[in-house]
GROMACS .gro file of C-alpha atoms in nm:
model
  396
    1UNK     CA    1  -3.612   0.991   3.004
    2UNK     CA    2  -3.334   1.037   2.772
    3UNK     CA    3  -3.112   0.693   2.714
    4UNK     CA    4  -2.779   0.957   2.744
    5UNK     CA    5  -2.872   1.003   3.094
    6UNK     CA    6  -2.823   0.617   3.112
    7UNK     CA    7  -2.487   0.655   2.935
    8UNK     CA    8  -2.378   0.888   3.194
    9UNK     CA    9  -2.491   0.631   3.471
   10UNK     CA   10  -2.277   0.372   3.239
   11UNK     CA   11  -1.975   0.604   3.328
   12UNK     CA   12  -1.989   0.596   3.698
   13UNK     CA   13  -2.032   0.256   3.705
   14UNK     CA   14  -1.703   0.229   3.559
   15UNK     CA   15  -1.521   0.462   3.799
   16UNK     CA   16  -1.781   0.333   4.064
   17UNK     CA   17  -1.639  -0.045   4.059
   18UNK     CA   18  -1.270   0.116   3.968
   19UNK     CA   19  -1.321   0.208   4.387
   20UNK     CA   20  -1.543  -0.087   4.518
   21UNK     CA   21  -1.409  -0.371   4.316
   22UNK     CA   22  -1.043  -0.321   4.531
   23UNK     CA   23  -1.213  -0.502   4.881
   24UNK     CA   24  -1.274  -0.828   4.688
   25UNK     CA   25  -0.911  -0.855   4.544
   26UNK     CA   26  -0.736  -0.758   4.875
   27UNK     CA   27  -0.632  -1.118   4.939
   28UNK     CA   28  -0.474  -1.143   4.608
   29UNK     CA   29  -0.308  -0.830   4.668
   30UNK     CA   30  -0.178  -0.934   5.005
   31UNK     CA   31  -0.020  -1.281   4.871
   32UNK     CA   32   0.159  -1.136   4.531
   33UNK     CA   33   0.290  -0.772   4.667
   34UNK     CA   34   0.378  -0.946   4.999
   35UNK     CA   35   0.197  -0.697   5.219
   36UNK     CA   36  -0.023  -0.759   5.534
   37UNK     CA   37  -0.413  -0.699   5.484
   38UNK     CA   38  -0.421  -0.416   5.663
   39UNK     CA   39  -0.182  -0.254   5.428
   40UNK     CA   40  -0.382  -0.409   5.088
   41UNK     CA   41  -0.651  -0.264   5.273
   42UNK     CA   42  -0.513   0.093   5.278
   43UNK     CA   43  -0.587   0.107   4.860
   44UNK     CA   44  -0.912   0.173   4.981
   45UNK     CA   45  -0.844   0.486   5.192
   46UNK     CA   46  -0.635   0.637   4.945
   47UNK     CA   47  -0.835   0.627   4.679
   48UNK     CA   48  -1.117   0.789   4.906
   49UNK     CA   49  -0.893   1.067   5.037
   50UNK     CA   50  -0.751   1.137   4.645
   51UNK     CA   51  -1.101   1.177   4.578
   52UNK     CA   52  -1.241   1.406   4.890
   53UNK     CA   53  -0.938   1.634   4.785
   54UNK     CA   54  -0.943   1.621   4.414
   55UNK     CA   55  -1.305   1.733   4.367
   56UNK     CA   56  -1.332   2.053   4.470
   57UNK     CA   57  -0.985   2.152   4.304
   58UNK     CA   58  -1.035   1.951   3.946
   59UNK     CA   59  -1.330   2.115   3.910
   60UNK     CA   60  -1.161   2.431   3.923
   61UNK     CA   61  -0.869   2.378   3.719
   62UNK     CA   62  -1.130   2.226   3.447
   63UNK     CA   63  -1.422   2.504   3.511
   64UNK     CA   64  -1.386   2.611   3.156
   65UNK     CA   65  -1.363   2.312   2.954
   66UNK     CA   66  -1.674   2.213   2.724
   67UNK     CA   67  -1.828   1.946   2.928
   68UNK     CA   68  -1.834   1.656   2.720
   69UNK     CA   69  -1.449   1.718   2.653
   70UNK     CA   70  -1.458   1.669   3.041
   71UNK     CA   71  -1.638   1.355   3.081
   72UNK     CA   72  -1.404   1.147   2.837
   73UNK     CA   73  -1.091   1.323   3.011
   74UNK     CA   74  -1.248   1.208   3.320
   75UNK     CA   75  -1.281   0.852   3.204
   76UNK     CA   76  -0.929   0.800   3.004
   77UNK     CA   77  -0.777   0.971   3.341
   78UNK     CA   78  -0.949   0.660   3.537
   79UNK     CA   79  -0.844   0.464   3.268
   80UNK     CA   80  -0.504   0.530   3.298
   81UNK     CA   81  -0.528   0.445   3.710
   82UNK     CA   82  -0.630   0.166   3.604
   83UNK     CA   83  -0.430   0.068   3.383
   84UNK     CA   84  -0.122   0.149   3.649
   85UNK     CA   85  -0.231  -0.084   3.883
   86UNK     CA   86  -0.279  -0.356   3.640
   87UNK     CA   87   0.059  -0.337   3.545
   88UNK     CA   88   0.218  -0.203   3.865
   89UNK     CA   89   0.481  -0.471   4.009
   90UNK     CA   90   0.587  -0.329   4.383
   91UNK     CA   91   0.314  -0.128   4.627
   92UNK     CA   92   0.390   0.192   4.561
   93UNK     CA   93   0.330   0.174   4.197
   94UNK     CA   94  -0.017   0.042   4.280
   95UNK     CA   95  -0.119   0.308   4.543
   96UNK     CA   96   0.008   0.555   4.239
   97UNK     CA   97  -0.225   0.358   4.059
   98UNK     CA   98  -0.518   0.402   4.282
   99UNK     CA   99  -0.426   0.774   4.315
  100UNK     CA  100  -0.509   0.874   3.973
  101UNK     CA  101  -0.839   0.617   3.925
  102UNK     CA  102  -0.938   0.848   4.227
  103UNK     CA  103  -0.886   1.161   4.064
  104UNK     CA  104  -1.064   1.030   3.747
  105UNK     CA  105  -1.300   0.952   3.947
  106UNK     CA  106  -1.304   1.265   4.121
  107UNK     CA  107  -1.377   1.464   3.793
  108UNK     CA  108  -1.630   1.241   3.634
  109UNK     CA  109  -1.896   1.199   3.910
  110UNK     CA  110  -1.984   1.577   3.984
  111UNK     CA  111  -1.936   1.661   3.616
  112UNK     CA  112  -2.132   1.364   3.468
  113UNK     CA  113  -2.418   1.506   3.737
  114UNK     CA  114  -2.436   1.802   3.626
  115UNK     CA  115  -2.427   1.732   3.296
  116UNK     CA  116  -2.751   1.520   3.377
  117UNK     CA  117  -2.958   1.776   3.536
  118UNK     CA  118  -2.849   2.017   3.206
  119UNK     CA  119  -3.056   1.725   2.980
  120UNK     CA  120  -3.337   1.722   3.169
  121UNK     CA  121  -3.638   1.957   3.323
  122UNK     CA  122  -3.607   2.144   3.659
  123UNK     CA  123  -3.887   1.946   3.806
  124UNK     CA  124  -3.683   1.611   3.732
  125UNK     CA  125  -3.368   1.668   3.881
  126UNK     CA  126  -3.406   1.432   4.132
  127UNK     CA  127  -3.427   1.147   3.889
  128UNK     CA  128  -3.171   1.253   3.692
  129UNK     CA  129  -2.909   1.242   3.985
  130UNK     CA  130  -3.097   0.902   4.070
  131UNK     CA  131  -2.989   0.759   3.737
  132UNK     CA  132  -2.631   0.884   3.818
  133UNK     CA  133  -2.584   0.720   4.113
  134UNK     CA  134  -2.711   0.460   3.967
  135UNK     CA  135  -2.397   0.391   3.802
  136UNK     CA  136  -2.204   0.346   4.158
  137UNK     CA  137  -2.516   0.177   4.343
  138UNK     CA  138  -2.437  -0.137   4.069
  139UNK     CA  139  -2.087  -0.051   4.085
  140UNK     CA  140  -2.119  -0.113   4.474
  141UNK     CA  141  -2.373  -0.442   4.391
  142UNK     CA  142  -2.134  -0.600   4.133
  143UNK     CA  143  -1.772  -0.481   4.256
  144UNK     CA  144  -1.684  -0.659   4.530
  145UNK     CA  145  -1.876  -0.984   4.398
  146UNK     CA  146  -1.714  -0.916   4.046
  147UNK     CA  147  -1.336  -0.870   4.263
  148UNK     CA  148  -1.421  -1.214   4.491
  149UNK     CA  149  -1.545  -1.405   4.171
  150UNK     CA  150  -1.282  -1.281   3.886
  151UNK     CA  151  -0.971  -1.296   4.126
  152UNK     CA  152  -0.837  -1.597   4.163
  153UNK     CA  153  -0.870  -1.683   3.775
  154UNK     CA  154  -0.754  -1.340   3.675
  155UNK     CA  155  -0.555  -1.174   3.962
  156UNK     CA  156  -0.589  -0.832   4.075
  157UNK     CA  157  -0.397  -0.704   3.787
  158UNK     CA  158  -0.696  -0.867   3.533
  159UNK     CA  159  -0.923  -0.728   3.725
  160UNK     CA  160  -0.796  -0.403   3.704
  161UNK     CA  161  -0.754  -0.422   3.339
  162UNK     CA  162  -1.084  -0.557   3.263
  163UNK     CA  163  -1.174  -0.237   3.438
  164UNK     CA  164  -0.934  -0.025   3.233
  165UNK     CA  165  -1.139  -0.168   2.877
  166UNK     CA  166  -1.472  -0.092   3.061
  167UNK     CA  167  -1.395   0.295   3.118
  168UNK     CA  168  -1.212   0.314   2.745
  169UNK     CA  169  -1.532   0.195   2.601
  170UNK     CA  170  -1.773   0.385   2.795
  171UNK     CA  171  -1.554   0.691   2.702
  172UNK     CA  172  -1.553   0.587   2.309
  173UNK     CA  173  -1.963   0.554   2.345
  174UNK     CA  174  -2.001   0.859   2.519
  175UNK     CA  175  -1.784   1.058   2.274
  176UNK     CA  176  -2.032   0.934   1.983
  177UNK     CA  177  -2.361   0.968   2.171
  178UNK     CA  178  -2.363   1.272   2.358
  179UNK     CA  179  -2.373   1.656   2.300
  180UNK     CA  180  -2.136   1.911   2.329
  181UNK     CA  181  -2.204   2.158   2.608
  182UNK     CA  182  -2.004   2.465   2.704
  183UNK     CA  183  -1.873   2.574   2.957
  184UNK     CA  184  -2.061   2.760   3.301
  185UNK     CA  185  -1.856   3.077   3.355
  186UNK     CA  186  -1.577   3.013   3.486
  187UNK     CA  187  -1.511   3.058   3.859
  188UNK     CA  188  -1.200   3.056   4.091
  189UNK     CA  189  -1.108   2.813   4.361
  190UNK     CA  190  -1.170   3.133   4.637
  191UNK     CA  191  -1.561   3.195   4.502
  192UNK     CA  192  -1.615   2.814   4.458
  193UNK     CA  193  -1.553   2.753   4.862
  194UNK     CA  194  -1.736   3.099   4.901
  195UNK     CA  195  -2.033   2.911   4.877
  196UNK     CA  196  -1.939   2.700   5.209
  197UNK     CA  197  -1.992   3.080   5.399
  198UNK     CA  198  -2.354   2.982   5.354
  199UNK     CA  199  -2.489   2.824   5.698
  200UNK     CA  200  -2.719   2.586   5.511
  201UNK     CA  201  -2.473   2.438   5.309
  202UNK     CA  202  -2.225   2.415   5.599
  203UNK     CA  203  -2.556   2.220   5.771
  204UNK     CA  204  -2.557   2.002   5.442
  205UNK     CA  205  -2.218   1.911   5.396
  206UNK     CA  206  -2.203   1.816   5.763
  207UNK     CA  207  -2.472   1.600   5.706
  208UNK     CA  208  -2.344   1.425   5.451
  209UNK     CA  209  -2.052   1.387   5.609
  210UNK     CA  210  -2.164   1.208   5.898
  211UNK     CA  211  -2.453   1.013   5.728
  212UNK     CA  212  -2.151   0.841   5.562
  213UNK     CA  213  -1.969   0.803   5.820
  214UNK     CA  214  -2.278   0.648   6.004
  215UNK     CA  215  -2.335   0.407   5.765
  216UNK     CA  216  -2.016   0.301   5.647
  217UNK     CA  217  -1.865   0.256   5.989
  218UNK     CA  218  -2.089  -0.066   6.048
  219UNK     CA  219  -2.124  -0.140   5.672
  220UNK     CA  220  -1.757  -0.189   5.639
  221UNK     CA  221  -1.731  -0.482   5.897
  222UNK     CA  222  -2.092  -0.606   5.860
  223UNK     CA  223  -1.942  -0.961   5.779
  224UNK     CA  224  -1.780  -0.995   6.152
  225UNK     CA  225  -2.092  -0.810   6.280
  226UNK     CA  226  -2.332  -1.089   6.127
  227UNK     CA  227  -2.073  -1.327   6.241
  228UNK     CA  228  -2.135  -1.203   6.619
  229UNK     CA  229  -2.481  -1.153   6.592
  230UNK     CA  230  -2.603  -1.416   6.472
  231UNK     CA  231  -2.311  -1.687   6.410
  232UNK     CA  232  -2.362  -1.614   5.986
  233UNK     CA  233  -2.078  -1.743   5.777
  234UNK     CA  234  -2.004  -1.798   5.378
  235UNK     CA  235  -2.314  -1.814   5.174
  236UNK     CA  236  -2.517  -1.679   5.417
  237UNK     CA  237  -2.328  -1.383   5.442
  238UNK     CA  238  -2.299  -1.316   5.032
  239UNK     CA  239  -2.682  -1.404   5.039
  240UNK     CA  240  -2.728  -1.112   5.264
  241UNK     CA  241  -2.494  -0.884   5.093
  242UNK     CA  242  -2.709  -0.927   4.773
  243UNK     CA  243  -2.999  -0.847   4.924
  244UNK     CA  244  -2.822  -0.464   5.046
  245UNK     CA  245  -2.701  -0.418   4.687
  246UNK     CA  246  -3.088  -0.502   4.584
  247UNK     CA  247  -3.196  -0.213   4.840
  248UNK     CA  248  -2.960  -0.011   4.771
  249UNK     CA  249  -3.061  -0.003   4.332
  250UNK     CA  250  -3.418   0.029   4.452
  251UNK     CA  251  -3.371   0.326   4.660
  252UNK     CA  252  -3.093   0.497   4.458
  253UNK     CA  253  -3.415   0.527   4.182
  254UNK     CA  254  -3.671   0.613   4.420
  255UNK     CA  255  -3.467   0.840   4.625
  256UNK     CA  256  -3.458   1.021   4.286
  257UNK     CA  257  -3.867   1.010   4.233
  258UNK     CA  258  -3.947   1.072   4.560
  259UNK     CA  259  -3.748   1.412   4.602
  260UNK     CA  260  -3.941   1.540   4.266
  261UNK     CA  261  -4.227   1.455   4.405
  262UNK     CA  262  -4.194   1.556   4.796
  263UNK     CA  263  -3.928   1.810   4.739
  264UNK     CA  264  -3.568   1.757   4.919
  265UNK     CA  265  -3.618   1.847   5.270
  266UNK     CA  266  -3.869   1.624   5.336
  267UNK     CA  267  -3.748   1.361   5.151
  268UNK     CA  268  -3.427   1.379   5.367
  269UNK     CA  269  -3.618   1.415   5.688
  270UNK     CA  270  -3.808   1.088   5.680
  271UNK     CA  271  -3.480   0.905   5.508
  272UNK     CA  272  -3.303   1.008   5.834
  273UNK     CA  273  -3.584   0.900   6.045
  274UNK     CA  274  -3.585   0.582   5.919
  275UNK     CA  275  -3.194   0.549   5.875
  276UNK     CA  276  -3.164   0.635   6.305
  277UNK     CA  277  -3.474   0.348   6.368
  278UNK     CA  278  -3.276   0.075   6.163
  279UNK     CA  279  -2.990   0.157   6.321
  280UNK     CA  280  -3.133   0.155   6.648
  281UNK     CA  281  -3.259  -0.158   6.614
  282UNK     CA  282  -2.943  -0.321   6.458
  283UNK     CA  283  -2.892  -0.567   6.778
  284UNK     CA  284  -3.186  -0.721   6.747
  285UNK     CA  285  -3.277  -0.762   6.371
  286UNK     CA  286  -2.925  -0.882   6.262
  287UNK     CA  287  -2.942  -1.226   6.552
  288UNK     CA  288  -3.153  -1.370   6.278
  289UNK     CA  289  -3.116  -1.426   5.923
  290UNK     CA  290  -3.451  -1.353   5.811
  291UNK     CA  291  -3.405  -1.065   6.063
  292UNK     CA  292  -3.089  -0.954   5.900
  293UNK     CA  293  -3.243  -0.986   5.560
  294UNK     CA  294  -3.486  -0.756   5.608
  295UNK     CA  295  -3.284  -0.530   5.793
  296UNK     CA  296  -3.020  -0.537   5.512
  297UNK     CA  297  -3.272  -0.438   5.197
  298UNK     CA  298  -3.446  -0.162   5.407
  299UNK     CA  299  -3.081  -0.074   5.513
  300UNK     CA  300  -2.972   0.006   5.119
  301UNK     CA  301  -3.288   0.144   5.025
  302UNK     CA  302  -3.261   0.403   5.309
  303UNK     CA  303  -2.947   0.442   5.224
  304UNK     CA  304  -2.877   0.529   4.887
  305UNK     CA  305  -3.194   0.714   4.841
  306UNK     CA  306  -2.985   0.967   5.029
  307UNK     CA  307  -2.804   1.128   4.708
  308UNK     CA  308  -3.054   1.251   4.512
  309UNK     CA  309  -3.222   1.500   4.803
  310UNK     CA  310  -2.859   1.603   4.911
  311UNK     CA  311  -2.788   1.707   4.564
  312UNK     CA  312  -3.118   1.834   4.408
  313UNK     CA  313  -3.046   2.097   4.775
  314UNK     CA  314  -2.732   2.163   4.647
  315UNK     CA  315  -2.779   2.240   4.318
  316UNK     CA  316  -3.128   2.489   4.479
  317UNK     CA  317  -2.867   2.670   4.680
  318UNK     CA  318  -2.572   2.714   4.449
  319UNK     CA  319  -2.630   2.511   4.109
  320UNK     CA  320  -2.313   2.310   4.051
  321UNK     CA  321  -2.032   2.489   4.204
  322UNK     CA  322  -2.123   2.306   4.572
  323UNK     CA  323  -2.170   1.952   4.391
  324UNK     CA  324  -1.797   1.861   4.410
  325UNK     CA  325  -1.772   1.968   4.748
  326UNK     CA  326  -2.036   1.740   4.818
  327UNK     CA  327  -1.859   1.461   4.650
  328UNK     CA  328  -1.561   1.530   4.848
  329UNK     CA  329  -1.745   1.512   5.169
  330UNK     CA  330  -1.885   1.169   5.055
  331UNK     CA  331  -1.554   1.028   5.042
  332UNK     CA  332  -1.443   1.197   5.342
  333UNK     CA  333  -1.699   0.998   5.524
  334UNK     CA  334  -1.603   0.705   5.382
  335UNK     CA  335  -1.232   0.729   5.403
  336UNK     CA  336  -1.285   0.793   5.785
  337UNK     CA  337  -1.560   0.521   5.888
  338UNK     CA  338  -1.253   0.228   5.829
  339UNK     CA  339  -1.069   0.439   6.084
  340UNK     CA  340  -1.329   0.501   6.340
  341UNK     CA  341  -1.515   0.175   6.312
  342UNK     CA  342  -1.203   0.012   6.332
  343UNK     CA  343  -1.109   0.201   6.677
  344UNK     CA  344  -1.459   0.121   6.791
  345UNK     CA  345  -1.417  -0.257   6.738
  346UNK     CA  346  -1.023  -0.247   6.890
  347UNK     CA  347  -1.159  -0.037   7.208
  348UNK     CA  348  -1.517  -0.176   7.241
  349UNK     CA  349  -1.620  -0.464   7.045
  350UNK     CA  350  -1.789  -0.506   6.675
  351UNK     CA  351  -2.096  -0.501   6.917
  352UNK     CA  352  -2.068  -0.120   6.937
  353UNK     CA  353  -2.103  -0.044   6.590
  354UNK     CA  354  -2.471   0.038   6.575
  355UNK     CA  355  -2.445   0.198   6.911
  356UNK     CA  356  -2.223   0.441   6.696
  357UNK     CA  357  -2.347   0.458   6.391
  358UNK     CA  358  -2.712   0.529   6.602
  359UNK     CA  359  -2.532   0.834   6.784
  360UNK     CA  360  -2.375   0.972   6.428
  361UNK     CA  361  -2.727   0.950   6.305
  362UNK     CA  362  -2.908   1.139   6.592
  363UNK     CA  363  -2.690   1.367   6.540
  364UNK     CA  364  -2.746   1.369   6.177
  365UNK     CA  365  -3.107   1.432   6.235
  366UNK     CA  366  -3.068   1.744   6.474
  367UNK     CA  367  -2.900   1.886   6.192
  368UNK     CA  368  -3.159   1.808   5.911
  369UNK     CA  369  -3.377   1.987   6.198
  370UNK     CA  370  -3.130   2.280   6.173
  371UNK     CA  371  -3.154   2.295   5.824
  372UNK     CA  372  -3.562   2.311   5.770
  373UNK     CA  373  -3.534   2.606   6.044
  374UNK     CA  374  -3.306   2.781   5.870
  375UNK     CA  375  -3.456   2.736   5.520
  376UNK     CA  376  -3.796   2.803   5.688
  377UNK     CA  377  -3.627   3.146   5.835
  378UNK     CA  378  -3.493   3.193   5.472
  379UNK     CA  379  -3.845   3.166   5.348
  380UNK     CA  380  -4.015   3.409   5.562
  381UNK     CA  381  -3.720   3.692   5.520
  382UNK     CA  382  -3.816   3.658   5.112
  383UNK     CA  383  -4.123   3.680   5.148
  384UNK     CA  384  -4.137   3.974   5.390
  385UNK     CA  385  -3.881   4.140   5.131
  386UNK     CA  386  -4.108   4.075   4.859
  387UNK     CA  387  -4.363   4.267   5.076
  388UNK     CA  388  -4.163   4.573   5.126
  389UNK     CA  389  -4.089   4.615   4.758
  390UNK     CA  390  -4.443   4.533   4.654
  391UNK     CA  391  -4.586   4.819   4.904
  392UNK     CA  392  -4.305   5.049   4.827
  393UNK     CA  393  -4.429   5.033   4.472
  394UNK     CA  394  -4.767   5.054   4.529
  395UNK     CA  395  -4.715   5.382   4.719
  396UNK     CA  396  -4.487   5.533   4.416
   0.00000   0.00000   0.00000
């Protein structure tokens, strides 16, 4: 495995924790801009939403830049967020702020991907976009820890600029270490969402989509949901949280293993199977701790074992031209589970969180049904077309 695929991983940490790091500085935020929570917590959305609607069109306007050129524009763009929220003295400024670490962001991920899967063989793929994701899995392990620990000595504004020096450097490293590589053809915003006339990749956006979205919705307010279920508090709590993050870097690495091995359908299938069951079963695993341990590490091994099947179909149906859309409709789902979990909680009661998330994921898994049918139909069609042309030529 080549150590630049690791480098690449090293960059989406950086924009990975630019995004997660924001939830454990919102108190700071609140106190020194002199905004509510729920506003602080809005940096959050917005950098989601930049990023659902940047993809698809940065990766347009930058289709023919040489790749690496790319990657380091991705990261000083980040840096530059960054860098505006570190020094940004009213809200606005640091929403700006957030805007353009999203768009950075937004760039990076599907390019550094790509770039990956270009260093490596076609039958490892999978691990390549593991190692990847990586990158955000310990971003999503170390950023809200790193935001709780380092902000009250630092502030959010040291936070964010410790950030800031983390993407320069990982941009400086990566221009040293790794290879120029030009350009795919170049291809217009029109033919790039051409690709989304496909059924199956309708079916896999969809799913990704709502996955998300089924995930995220309870993950978001986990804390009061522990605190319901099973009266958990403080260090309990940040005990458990650990334990996700540990899942979740265990099956980010799998996920990747297990889709060269099994191939992505299947993969997904069973992932999905066992994402609905913990779901399902959400009510009574988290009214214990050692319950809610266990629930929590299967939780983010399920979980983010997810990407590397997802993408590895992606890049089967339409190489990289769908992989920004896909990273668009991963922050779609994101940006939207703070709304609807929050509606469920305000209407129903945290209580009703896995009851949703469990309904998002049934539906999840009629789809990944949809999607084997329709690949299996696919199948047959090429086959039977490679029979016609085979018998038409053995009668010429």
């Amino acid at each position: 495995m080549s150590a630049r695929i690791y480098l690449l991983g090293a960059g989406a940490f950086a924009v990975g924790t630019s995004a997660y790091v924001v939830s454990g500085v919102l108190p700071d935020v609140s106190s020194e801009l002199h905004v509510s929570l729920t506003a602080a917590g809005q940096l959050a959305t917005a950098f989601s939403l930049s990023y659902a609607i940047g993809a698809p069109i940065l990766a347009t306007l930058t289709g023919r830049w040489e790749r690496r050129t790319l990657l380091i524009a991705a990261l000083v763009l980040a840096a530059l967020g960054n860098l505006i929220a570190a020094l940004a003295v009213n809200y606005p400024i640091l929403i700006a702020g957030r805007v353009v670490a999203a768009l950075g962001a937004a760039m990076y991920t599907p390019a550094a991907t790509l770039f990956a899967t270009s260093l490596m063989r076609p039958e490892e793929r999978g691990r390549a976009v593991a190692i990847v994701f990586g990158g955000l899995t310990f971003a999503l392990v170390l950023g809200v820890p790193a935001g709780t620990f380092l902000g009250p000595s630092l502030g959010y504004k040291g936070v964010f600029a410790l950030i800031t020096a983390v993407a320069v450097l990982v941009a400086i490293v990566e221009r040293a270490a790794l290879p120029t590589i030009d350009a795919p053809p170049a291809v217009g915003l029109r033919e790039r969402f051409a690709g989304v006339a496909d059924r199956r990749v309708q079916i896999i956006l969809a799913i990704t989509v709502l996955a998300v979205l089924a995930a995220f919705s309870v993950y978001i307010y986990i804390v009061p949901l522990l605190k319901h279920a099973a009266g958990l508090t403080g260090n309990a709590t940040s005990l458990l949280l650990l334990l996700y993050g540990v899942g979740a870097v265990i099956g980010n690495f799998l996920g990747g293993r297990v889709t060269d091995r099994f191939g992505s359908l299947r993969t997904l299938a069973v992932l999905m199977i066992g994402i609905t069951a913990l779901l399902a079963t959400l009510d009574v695993t988290l009214t214990t701790e050692v319950g809610a341990a266990a629930a929590l590490l299967v939780w983010g091994m399920f979980t983010w074992s997810f990407n590397p099947p997802i993408q590895n179909l992606l890049l089967e149906l339409g190489g990289g031209l769908l992989i920004s859309l896909n990273a668009s409709a991963i922050y779609l789902g994101a940006g939207l589970s703070a709304v609807v979990g929050g509606l469920v909680i305000q209407s129903l009661g945290v209580s009703y969180l896995p009851v949703l998330a469990t309904a998002l994921s049934l539906v999840v898994l009629g789809l990944v049904y949809a999607l084997w049918r329709d690949s299996a139909l696919q199948r047959v069609e090429e086959l039977e077309r490679e029979e016609d042309i085979y018998v038409t030529a053995a009668v010429d």
